[in-house]
CSV table of C-alpha atoms and ligand atoms in Angstrom, one decimal:
chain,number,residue,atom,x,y,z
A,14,UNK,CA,-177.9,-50.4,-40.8
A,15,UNK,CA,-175.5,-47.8,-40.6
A,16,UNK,CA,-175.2,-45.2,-43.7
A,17,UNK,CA,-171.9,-44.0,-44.5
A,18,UNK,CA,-170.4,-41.4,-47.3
A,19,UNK,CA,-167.0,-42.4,-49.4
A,20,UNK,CA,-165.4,-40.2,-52.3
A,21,UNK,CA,-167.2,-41.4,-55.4
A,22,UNK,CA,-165.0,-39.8,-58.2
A,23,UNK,CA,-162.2,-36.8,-58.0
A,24,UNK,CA,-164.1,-33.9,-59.1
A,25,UNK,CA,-163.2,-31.9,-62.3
A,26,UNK,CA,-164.3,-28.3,-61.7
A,27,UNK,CA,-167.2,-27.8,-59.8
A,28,UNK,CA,-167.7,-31.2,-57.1
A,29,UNK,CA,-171.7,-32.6,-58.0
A,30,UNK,CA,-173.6,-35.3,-56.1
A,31,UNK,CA,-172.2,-37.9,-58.3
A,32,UNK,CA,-168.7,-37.3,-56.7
A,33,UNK,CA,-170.5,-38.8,-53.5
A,34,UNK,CA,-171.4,-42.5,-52.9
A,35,UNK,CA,-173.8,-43.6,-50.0
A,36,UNK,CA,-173.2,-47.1,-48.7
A,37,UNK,CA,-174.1,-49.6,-45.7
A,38,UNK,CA,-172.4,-51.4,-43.2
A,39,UNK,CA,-173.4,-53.1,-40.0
A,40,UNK,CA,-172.9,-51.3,-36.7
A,41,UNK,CA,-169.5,-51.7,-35.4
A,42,UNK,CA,-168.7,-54.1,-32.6
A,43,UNK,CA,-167.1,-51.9,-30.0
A,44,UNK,CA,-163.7,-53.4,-28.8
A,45,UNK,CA,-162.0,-52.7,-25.6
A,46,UNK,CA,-160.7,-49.1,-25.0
A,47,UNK,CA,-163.1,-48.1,-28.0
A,48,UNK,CA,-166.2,-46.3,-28.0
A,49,UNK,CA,-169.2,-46.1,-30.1
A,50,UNK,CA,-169.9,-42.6,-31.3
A,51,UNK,CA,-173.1,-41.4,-32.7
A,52,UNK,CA,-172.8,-38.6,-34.9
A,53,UNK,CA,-174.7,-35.2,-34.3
A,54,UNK,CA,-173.3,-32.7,-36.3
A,55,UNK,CA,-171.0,-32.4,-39.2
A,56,UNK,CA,-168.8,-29.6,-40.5
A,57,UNK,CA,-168.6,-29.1,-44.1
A,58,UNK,CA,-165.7,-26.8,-45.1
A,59,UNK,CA,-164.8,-25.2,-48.5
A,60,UNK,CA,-161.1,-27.1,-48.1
A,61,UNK,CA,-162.5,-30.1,-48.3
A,62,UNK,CA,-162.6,-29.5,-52.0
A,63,UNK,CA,-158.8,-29.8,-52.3
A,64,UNK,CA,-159.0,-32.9,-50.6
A,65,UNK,CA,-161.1,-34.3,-53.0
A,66,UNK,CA,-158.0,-33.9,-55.3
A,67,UNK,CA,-155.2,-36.0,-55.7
A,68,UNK,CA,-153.0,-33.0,-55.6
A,69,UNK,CA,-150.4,-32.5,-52.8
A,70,UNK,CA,-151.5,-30.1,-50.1
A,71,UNK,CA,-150.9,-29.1,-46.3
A,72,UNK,CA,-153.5,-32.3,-45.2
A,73,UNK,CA,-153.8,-35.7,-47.3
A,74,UNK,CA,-156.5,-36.2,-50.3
A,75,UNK,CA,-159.8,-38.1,-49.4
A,76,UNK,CA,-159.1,-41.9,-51.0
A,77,UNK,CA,-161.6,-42.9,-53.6
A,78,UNK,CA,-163.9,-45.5,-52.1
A,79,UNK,CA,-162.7,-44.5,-48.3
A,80,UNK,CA,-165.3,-42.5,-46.4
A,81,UNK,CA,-164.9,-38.9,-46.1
A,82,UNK,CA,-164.5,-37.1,-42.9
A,83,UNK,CA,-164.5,-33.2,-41.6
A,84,UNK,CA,-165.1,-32.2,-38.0
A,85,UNK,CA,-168.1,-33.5,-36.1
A,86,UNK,CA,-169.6,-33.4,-33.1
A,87,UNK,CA,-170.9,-37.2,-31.6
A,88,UNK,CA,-172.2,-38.8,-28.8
A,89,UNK,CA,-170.2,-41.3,-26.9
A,90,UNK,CA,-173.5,-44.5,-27.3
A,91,UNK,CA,-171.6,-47.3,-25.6
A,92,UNK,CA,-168.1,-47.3,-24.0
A,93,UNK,CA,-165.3,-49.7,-23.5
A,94,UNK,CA,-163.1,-46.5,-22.4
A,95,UNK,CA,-162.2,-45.5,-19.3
A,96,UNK,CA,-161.9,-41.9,-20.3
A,97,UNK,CA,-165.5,-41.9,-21.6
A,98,UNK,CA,-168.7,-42.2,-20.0
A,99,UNK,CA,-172.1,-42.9,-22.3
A,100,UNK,CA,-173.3,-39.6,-22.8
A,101,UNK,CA,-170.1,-37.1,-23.0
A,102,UNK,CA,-170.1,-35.4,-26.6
A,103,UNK,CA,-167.0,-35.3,-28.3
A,104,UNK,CA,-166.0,-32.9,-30.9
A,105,UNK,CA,-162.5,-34.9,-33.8
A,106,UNK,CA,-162.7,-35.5,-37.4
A,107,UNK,CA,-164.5,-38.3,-37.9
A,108,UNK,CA,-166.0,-40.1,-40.9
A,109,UNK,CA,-169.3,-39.2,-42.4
A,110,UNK,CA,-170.7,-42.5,-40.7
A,111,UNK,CA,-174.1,-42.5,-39.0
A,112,UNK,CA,-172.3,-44.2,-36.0
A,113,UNK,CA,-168.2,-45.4,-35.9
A,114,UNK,CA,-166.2,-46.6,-32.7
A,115,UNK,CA,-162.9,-44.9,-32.0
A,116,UNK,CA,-160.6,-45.3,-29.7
A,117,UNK,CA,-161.2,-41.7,-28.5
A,118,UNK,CA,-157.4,-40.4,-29.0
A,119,UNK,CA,-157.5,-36.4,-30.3
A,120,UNK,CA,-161.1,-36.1,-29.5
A,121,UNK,CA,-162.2,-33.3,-27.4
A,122,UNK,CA,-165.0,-33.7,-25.0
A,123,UNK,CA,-167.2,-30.4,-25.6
A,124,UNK,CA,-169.7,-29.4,-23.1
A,125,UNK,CA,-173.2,-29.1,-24.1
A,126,UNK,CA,-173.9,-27.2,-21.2
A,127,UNK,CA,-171.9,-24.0,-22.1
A,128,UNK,CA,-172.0,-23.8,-25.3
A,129,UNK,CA,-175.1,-25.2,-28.2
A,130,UNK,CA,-172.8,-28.2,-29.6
A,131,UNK,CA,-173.0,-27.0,-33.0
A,132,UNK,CA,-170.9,-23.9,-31.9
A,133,UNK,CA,-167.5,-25.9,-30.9
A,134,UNK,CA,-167.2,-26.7,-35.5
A,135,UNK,CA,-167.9,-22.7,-35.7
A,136,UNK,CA,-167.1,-20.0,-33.4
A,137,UNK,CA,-165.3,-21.9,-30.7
A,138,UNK,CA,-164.0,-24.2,-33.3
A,139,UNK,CA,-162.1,-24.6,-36.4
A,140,UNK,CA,-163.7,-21.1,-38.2
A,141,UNK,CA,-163.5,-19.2,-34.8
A,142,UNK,CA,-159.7,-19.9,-34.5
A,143,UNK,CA,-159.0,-19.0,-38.0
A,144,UNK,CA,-160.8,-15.9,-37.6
A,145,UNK,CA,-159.0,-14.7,-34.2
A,146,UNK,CA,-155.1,-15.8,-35.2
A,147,UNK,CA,-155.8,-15.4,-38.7
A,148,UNK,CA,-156.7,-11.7,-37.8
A,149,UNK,CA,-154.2,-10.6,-35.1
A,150,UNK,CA,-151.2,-13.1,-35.9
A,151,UNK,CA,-151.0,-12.5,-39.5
A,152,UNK,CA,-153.0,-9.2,-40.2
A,153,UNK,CA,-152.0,-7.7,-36.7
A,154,UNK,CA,-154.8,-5.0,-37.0
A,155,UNK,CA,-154.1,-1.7,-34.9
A,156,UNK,CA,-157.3,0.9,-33.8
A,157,UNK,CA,-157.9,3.4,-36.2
A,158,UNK,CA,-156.8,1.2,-39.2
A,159,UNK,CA,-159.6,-0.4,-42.5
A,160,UNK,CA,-160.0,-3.9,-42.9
A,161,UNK,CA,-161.4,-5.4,-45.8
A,162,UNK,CA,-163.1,-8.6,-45.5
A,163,UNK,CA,-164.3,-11.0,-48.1
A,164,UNK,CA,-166.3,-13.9,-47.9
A,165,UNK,CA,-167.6,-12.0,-45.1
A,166,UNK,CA,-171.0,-13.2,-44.4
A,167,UNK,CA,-169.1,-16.6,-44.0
A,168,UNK,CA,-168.4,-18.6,-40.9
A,169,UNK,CA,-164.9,-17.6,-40.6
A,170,UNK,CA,-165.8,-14.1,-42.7
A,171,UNK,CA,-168.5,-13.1,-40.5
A,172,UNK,CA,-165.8,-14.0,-37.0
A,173,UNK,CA,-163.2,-11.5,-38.6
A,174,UNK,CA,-165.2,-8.5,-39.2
A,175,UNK,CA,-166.6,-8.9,-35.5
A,176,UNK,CA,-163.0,-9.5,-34.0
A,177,UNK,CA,-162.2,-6.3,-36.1
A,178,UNK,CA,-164.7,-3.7,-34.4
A,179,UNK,CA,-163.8,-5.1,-30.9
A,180,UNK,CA,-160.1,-4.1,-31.8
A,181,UNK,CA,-161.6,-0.8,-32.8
A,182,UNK,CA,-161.0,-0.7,-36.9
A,183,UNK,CA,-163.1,-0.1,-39.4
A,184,UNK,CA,-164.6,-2.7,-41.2
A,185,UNK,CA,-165.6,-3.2,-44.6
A,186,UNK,CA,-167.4,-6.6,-45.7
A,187,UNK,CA,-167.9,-8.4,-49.1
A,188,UNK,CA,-170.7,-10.7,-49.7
A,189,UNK,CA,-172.4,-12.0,-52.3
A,190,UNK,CA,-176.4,-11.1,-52.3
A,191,UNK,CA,-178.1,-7.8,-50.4
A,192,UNK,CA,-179.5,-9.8,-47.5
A,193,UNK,CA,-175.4,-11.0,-46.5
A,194,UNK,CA,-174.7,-6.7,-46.8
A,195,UNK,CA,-178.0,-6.2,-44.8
A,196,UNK,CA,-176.5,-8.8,-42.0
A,197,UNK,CA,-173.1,-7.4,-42.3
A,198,UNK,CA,-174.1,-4.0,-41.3
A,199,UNK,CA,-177.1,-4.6,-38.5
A,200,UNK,CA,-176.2,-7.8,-37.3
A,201,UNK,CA,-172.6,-7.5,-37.1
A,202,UNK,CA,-171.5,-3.8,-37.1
A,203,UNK,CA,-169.7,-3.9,-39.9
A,204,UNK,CA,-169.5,0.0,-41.2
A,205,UNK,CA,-169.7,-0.7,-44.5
A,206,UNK,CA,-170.4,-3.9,-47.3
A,207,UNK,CA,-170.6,-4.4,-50.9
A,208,UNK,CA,-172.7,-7.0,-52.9
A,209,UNK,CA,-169.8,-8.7,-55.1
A,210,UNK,CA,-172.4,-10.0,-57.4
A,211,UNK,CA,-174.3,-6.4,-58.1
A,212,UNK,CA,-171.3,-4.0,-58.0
A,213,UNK,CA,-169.6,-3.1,-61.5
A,214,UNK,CA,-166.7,-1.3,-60.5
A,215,UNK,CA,-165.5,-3.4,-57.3
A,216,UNK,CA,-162.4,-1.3,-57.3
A,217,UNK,CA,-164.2,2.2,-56.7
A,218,UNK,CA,-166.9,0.6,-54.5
A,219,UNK,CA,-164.1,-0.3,-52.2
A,220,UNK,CA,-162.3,2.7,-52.2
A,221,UNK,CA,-165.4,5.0,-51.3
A,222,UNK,CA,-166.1,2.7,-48.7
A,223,UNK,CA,-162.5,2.8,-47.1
A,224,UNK,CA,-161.8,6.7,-47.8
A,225,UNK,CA,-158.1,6.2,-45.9
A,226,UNK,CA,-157.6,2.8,-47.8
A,227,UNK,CA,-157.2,-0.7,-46.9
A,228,UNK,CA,-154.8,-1.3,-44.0
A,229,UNK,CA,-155.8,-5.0,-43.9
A,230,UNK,CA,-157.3,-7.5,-46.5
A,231,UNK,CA,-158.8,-10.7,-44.6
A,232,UNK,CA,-158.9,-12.7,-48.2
A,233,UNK,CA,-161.1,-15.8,-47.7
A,234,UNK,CA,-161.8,-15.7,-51.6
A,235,UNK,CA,-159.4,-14.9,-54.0
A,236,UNK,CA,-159.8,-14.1,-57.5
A,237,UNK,CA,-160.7,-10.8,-59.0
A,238,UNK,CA,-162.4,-9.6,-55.7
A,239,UNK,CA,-158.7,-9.6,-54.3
A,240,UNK,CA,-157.6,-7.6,-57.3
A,241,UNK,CA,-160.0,-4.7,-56.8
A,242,UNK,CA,-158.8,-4.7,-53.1
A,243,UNK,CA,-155.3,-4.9,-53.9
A,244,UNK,CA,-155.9,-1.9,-55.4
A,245,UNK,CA,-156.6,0.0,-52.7
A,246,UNK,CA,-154.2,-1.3,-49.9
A,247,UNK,CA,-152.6,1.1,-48.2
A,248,UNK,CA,-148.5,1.6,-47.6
A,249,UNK,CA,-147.5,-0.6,-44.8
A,250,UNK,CA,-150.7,-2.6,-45.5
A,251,UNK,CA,-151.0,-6.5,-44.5
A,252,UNK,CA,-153.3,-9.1,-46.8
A,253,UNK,CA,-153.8,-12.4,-45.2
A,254,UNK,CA,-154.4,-15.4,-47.2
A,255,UNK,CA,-157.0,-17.1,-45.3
A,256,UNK,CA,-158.9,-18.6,-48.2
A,257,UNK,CA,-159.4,-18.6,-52.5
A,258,UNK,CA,-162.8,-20.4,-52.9
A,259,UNK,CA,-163.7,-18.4,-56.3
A,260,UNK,CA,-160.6,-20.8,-57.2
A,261,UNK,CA,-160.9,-23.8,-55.6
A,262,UNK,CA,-162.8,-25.7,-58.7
A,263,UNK,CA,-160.9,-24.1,-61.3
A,264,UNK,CA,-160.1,-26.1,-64.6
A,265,UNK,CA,-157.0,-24.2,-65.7
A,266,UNK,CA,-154.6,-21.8,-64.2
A,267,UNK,CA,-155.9,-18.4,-63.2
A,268,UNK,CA,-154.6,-15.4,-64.0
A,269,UNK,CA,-154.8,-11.5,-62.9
A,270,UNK,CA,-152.9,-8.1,-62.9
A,271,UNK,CA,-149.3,-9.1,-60.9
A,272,UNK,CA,-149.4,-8.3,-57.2
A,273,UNK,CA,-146.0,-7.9,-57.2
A,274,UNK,CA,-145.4,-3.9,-58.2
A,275,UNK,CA,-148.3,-2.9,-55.7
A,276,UNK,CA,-146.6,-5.3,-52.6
A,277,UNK,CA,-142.7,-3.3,-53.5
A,278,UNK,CA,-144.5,0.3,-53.5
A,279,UNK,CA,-146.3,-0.1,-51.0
A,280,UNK,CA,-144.3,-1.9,-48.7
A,281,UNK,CA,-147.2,-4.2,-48.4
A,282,UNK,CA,-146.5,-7.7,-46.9
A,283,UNK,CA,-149.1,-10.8,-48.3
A,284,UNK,CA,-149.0,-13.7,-45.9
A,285,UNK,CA,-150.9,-17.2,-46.3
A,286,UNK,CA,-151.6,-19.3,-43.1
A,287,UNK,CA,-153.0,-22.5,-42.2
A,288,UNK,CA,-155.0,-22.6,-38.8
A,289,UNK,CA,-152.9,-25.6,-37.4
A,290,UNK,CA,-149.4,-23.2,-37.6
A,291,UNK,CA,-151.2,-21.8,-34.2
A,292,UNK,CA,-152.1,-25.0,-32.7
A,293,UNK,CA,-150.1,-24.3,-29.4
A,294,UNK,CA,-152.3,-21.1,-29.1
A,295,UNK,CA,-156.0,-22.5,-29.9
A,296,UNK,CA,-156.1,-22.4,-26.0
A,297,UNK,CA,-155.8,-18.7,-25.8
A,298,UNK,CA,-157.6,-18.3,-29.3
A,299,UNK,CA,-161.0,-20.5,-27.4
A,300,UNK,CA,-161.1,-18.7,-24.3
A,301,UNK,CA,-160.7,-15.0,-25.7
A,302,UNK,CA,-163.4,-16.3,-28.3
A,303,UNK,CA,-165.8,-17.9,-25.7
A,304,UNK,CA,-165.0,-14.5,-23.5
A,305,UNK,CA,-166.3,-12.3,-25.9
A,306,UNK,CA,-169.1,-14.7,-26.4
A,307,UNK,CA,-170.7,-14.5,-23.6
A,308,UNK,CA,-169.7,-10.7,-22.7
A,309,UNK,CA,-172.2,-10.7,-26.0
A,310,UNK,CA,-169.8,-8.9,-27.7
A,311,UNK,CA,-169.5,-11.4,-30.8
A,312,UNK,CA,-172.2,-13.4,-32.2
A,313,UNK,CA,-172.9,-16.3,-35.2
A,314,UNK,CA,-174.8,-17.7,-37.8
A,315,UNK,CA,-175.6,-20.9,-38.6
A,316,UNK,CA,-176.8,-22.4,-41.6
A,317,UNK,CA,-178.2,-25.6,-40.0
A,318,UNK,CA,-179.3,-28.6,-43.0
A,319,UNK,CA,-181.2,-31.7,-41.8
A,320,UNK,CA,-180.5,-35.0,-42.2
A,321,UNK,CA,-177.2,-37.1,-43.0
A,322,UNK,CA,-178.3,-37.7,-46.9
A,323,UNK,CA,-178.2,-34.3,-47.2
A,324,UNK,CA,-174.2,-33.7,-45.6
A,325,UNK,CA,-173.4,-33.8,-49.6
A,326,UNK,CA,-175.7,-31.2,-50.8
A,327,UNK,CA,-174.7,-28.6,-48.1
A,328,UNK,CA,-171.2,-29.1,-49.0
A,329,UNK,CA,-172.1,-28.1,-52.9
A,330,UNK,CA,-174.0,-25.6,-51.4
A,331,UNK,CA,-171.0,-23.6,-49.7
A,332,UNK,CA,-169.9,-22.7,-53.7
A,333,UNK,CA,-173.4,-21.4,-54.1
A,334,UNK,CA,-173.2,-19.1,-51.7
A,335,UNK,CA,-176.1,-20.8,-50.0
A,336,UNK,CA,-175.1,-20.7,-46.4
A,337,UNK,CA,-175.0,-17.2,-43.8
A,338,UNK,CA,-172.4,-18.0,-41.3
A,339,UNK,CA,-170.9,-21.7,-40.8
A,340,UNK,CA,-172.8,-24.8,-43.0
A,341,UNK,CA,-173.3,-27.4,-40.9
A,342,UNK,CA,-175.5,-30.5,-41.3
A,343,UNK,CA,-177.6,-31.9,-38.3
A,344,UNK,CA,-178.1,-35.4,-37.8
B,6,NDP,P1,-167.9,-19.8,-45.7
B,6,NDP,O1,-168.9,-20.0,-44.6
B,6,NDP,O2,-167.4,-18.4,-46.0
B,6,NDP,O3,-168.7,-20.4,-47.0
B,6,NDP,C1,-168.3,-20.2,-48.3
B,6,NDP,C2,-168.7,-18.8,-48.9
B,6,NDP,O4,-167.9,-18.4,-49.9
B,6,NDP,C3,-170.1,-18.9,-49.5
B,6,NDP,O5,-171.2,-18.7,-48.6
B,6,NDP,C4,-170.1,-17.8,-50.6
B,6,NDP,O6,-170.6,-16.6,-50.0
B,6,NDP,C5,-168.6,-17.6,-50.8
B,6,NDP,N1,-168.2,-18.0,-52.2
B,6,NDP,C6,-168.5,-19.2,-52.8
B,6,NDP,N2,-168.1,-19.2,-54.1
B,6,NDP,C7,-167.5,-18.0,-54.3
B,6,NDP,C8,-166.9,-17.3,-55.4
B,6,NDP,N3,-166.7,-17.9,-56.5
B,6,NDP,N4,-166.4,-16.0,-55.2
B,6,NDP,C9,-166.6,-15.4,-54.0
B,6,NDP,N5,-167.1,-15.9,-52.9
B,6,NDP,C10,-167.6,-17.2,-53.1
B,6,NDP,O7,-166.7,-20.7,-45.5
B,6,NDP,P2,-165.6,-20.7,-44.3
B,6,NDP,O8,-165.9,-19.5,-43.5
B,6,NDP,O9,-165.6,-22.0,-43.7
B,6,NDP,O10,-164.3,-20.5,-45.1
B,6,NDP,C11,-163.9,-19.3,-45.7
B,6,NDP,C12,-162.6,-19.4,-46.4
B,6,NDP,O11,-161.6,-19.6,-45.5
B,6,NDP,C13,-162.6,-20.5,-47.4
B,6,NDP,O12,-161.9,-20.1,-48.6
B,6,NDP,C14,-161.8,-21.6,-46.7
B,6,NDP,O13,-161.1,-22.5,-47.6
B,6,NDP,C15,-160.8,-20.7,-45.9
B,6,NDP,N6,-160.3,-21.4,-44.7
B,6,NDP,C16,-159.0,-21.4,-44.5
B,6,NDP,C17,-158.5,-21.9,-43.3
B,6,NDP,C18,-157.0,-21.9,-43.1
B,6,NDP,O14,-156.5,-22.5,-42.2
B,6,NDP,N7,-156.3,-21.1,-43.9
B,6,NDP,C19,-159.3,-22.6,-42.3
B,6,NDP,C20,-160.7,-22.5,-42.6
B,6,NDP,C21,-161.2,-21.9,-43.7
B,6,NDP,P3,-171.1,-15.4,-51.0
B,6,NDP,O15,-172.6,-15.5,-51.0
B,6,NDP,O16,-170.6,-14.2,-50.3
B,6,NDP,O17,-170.5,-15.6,-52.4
């Protein structure tokens, strides 16, 4: 039999295990021009949380009863497609399905050989690319200037604050326990990180550790984090809207100190982006990614959960801080 994953309810606040309903179907009888795809690895992805609302957004909600997907990585098992052999691995967004056919348009064959698989829904996927055009596009870092980073023990977090040394900044990082700081600092060269959940005063912590101020705020969180580094952004300063997850499950509207008077004195420009605005670039954005790669120059982490039952839990996980670096499941 072959297990699949639908949208059980539309969660209210925080998404729980009830929200997800496993089911059963027979394998799929592969037509011609399909193939049959076996899945390796999935992506789970804070945004998915928005799509498990109704509410009208950039990409459509899941449907209640319909299987969800996200990005995955599968192997082509059987195929009636002439531009697939048995064997190629193909990276799409695909439903959180055991196995599925497809009739293998907007899939990307991915090489196993150059890369570990996983990589292509991390660094040389999705995250990566959100990292790289999020940072130079939108927060067009020069050498010399601070960046701020939070969420920065995160998949796309972690990219940014790597991309920001190579262009010669310096980089600050916020996490959320000591063992995220310790990583930001020895693994990843950031020069300095702050424990979110241990700090009082946010707001000084970030100004010692960016004595010039904040040129660039990489926000992959939101919330009152933001506020404390809104504080300290500098004249000409850029804040990229990449993500708002200390949001994403709230109840009622938030509110906060108005960002306005600090964006007119300080000339300061606040931009949010979605990934797909630089589709026509993600070939630049994968080779300068895969360069640096292999110059050793960038690295990842991956939090790597077994077993498709568990594709739920590692998505509740991702609001528990649970994962270092990109949350993916294994198959
Ligand atoms: P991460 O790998 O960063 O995982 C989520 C992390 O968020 C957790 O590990 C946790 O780390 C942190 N977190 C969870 N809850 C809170 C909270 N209440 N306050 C502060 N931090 C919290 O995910 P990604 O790297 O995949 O995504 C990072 C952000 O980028 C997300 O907001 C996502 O929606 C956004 N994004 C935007 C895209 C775009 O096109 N604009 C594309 C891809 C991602 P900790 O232990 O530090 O709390």
């Amino acid at each position: 039999m072959n297990k699949t994953i639908l949208l059980n309810n539309r969660p209210n606040g925080k998404p729980q295990e009830s929200d997800f309903k496993f089911t059963s179907e027979d394998v799929p009888k592969v037509n011609n021009g399909d193939i049959l795809l076996k899945t390796k690895y999935v992506s789970v992805d804070p945004y998915m949380r928005g799509r498990m609302s109704e509410a009208e957004s950039y990409i459509e909600p899941f449907q209640l009863n319909k299987p969800i997907n996200s990005g995955i990585i599968a192997e082509v098992i059987e195929s009636k497609n002439d531009s697939y052999t048995k064997g190629d691995f193909v990276s799409g967004m695909l439903d959180w399905k055991e196995q599925q056919t497809h009739n293998g348009k907007d899939l990307l064959k991915v090489d196993a050989d150059k890369a570990p698989l996983s990589a292509y829904l991390g660094i040389l996927g999705m995250t990566g690319l959100t990292a790289y055009h999020g940072l130079t596009e939108v927060g067009k870092p020069k050498e010399g200037e601070t960046i701020v980073v939070s969420g920065a023990a995160g998949a796309v977090g972690s990219t940014v604050g790597q991309i920001g040394k190579i262009l010669g900044c310096r980089v600050i990082g916020i996490a959320g326990s000591d063992e995220k700081v310790d990583m930001l600092k020895s693994k990843y060269g950031f020069d300095a990180a702050i424990n979110y959940k241990t700090t009082e005063d946010m707001t000084k912590a970030i100004a010692d550790a960016a004595p010039k101020g904040v040129d660039v705020y990489y926000d992959n969180v939101g919330g009152t984090i933001s506020d404390a580094v809104h504080a300290n952004i500098n004249r000409f300063g850029r804040i990229v809207v990449c993500g708002a997850i200390s949001l994403y499950n709230s109840t009622s509207l938030p509110t906060g100190p108005r960002i306005e008077p600090i964006l007119i004195k300080k000339s300061v420009l606040m931009q949010g982006f979605i990934v797909n605005n630089f589709s026509d670039k993600f070939p630049e954005g994968i080779e300068q990614l895969s360069q640096w790669l292999k110059a050793g120059k960038l690295d990842f982490s991956e939090t790597i959960v077994e077993g498709f039952d568990n594709i739920p839990n590692a998505f509740l996980d991702l609001f528990e801080g649970k994962n270092k670096g990109k949350m993916i499941v294994k198959v």
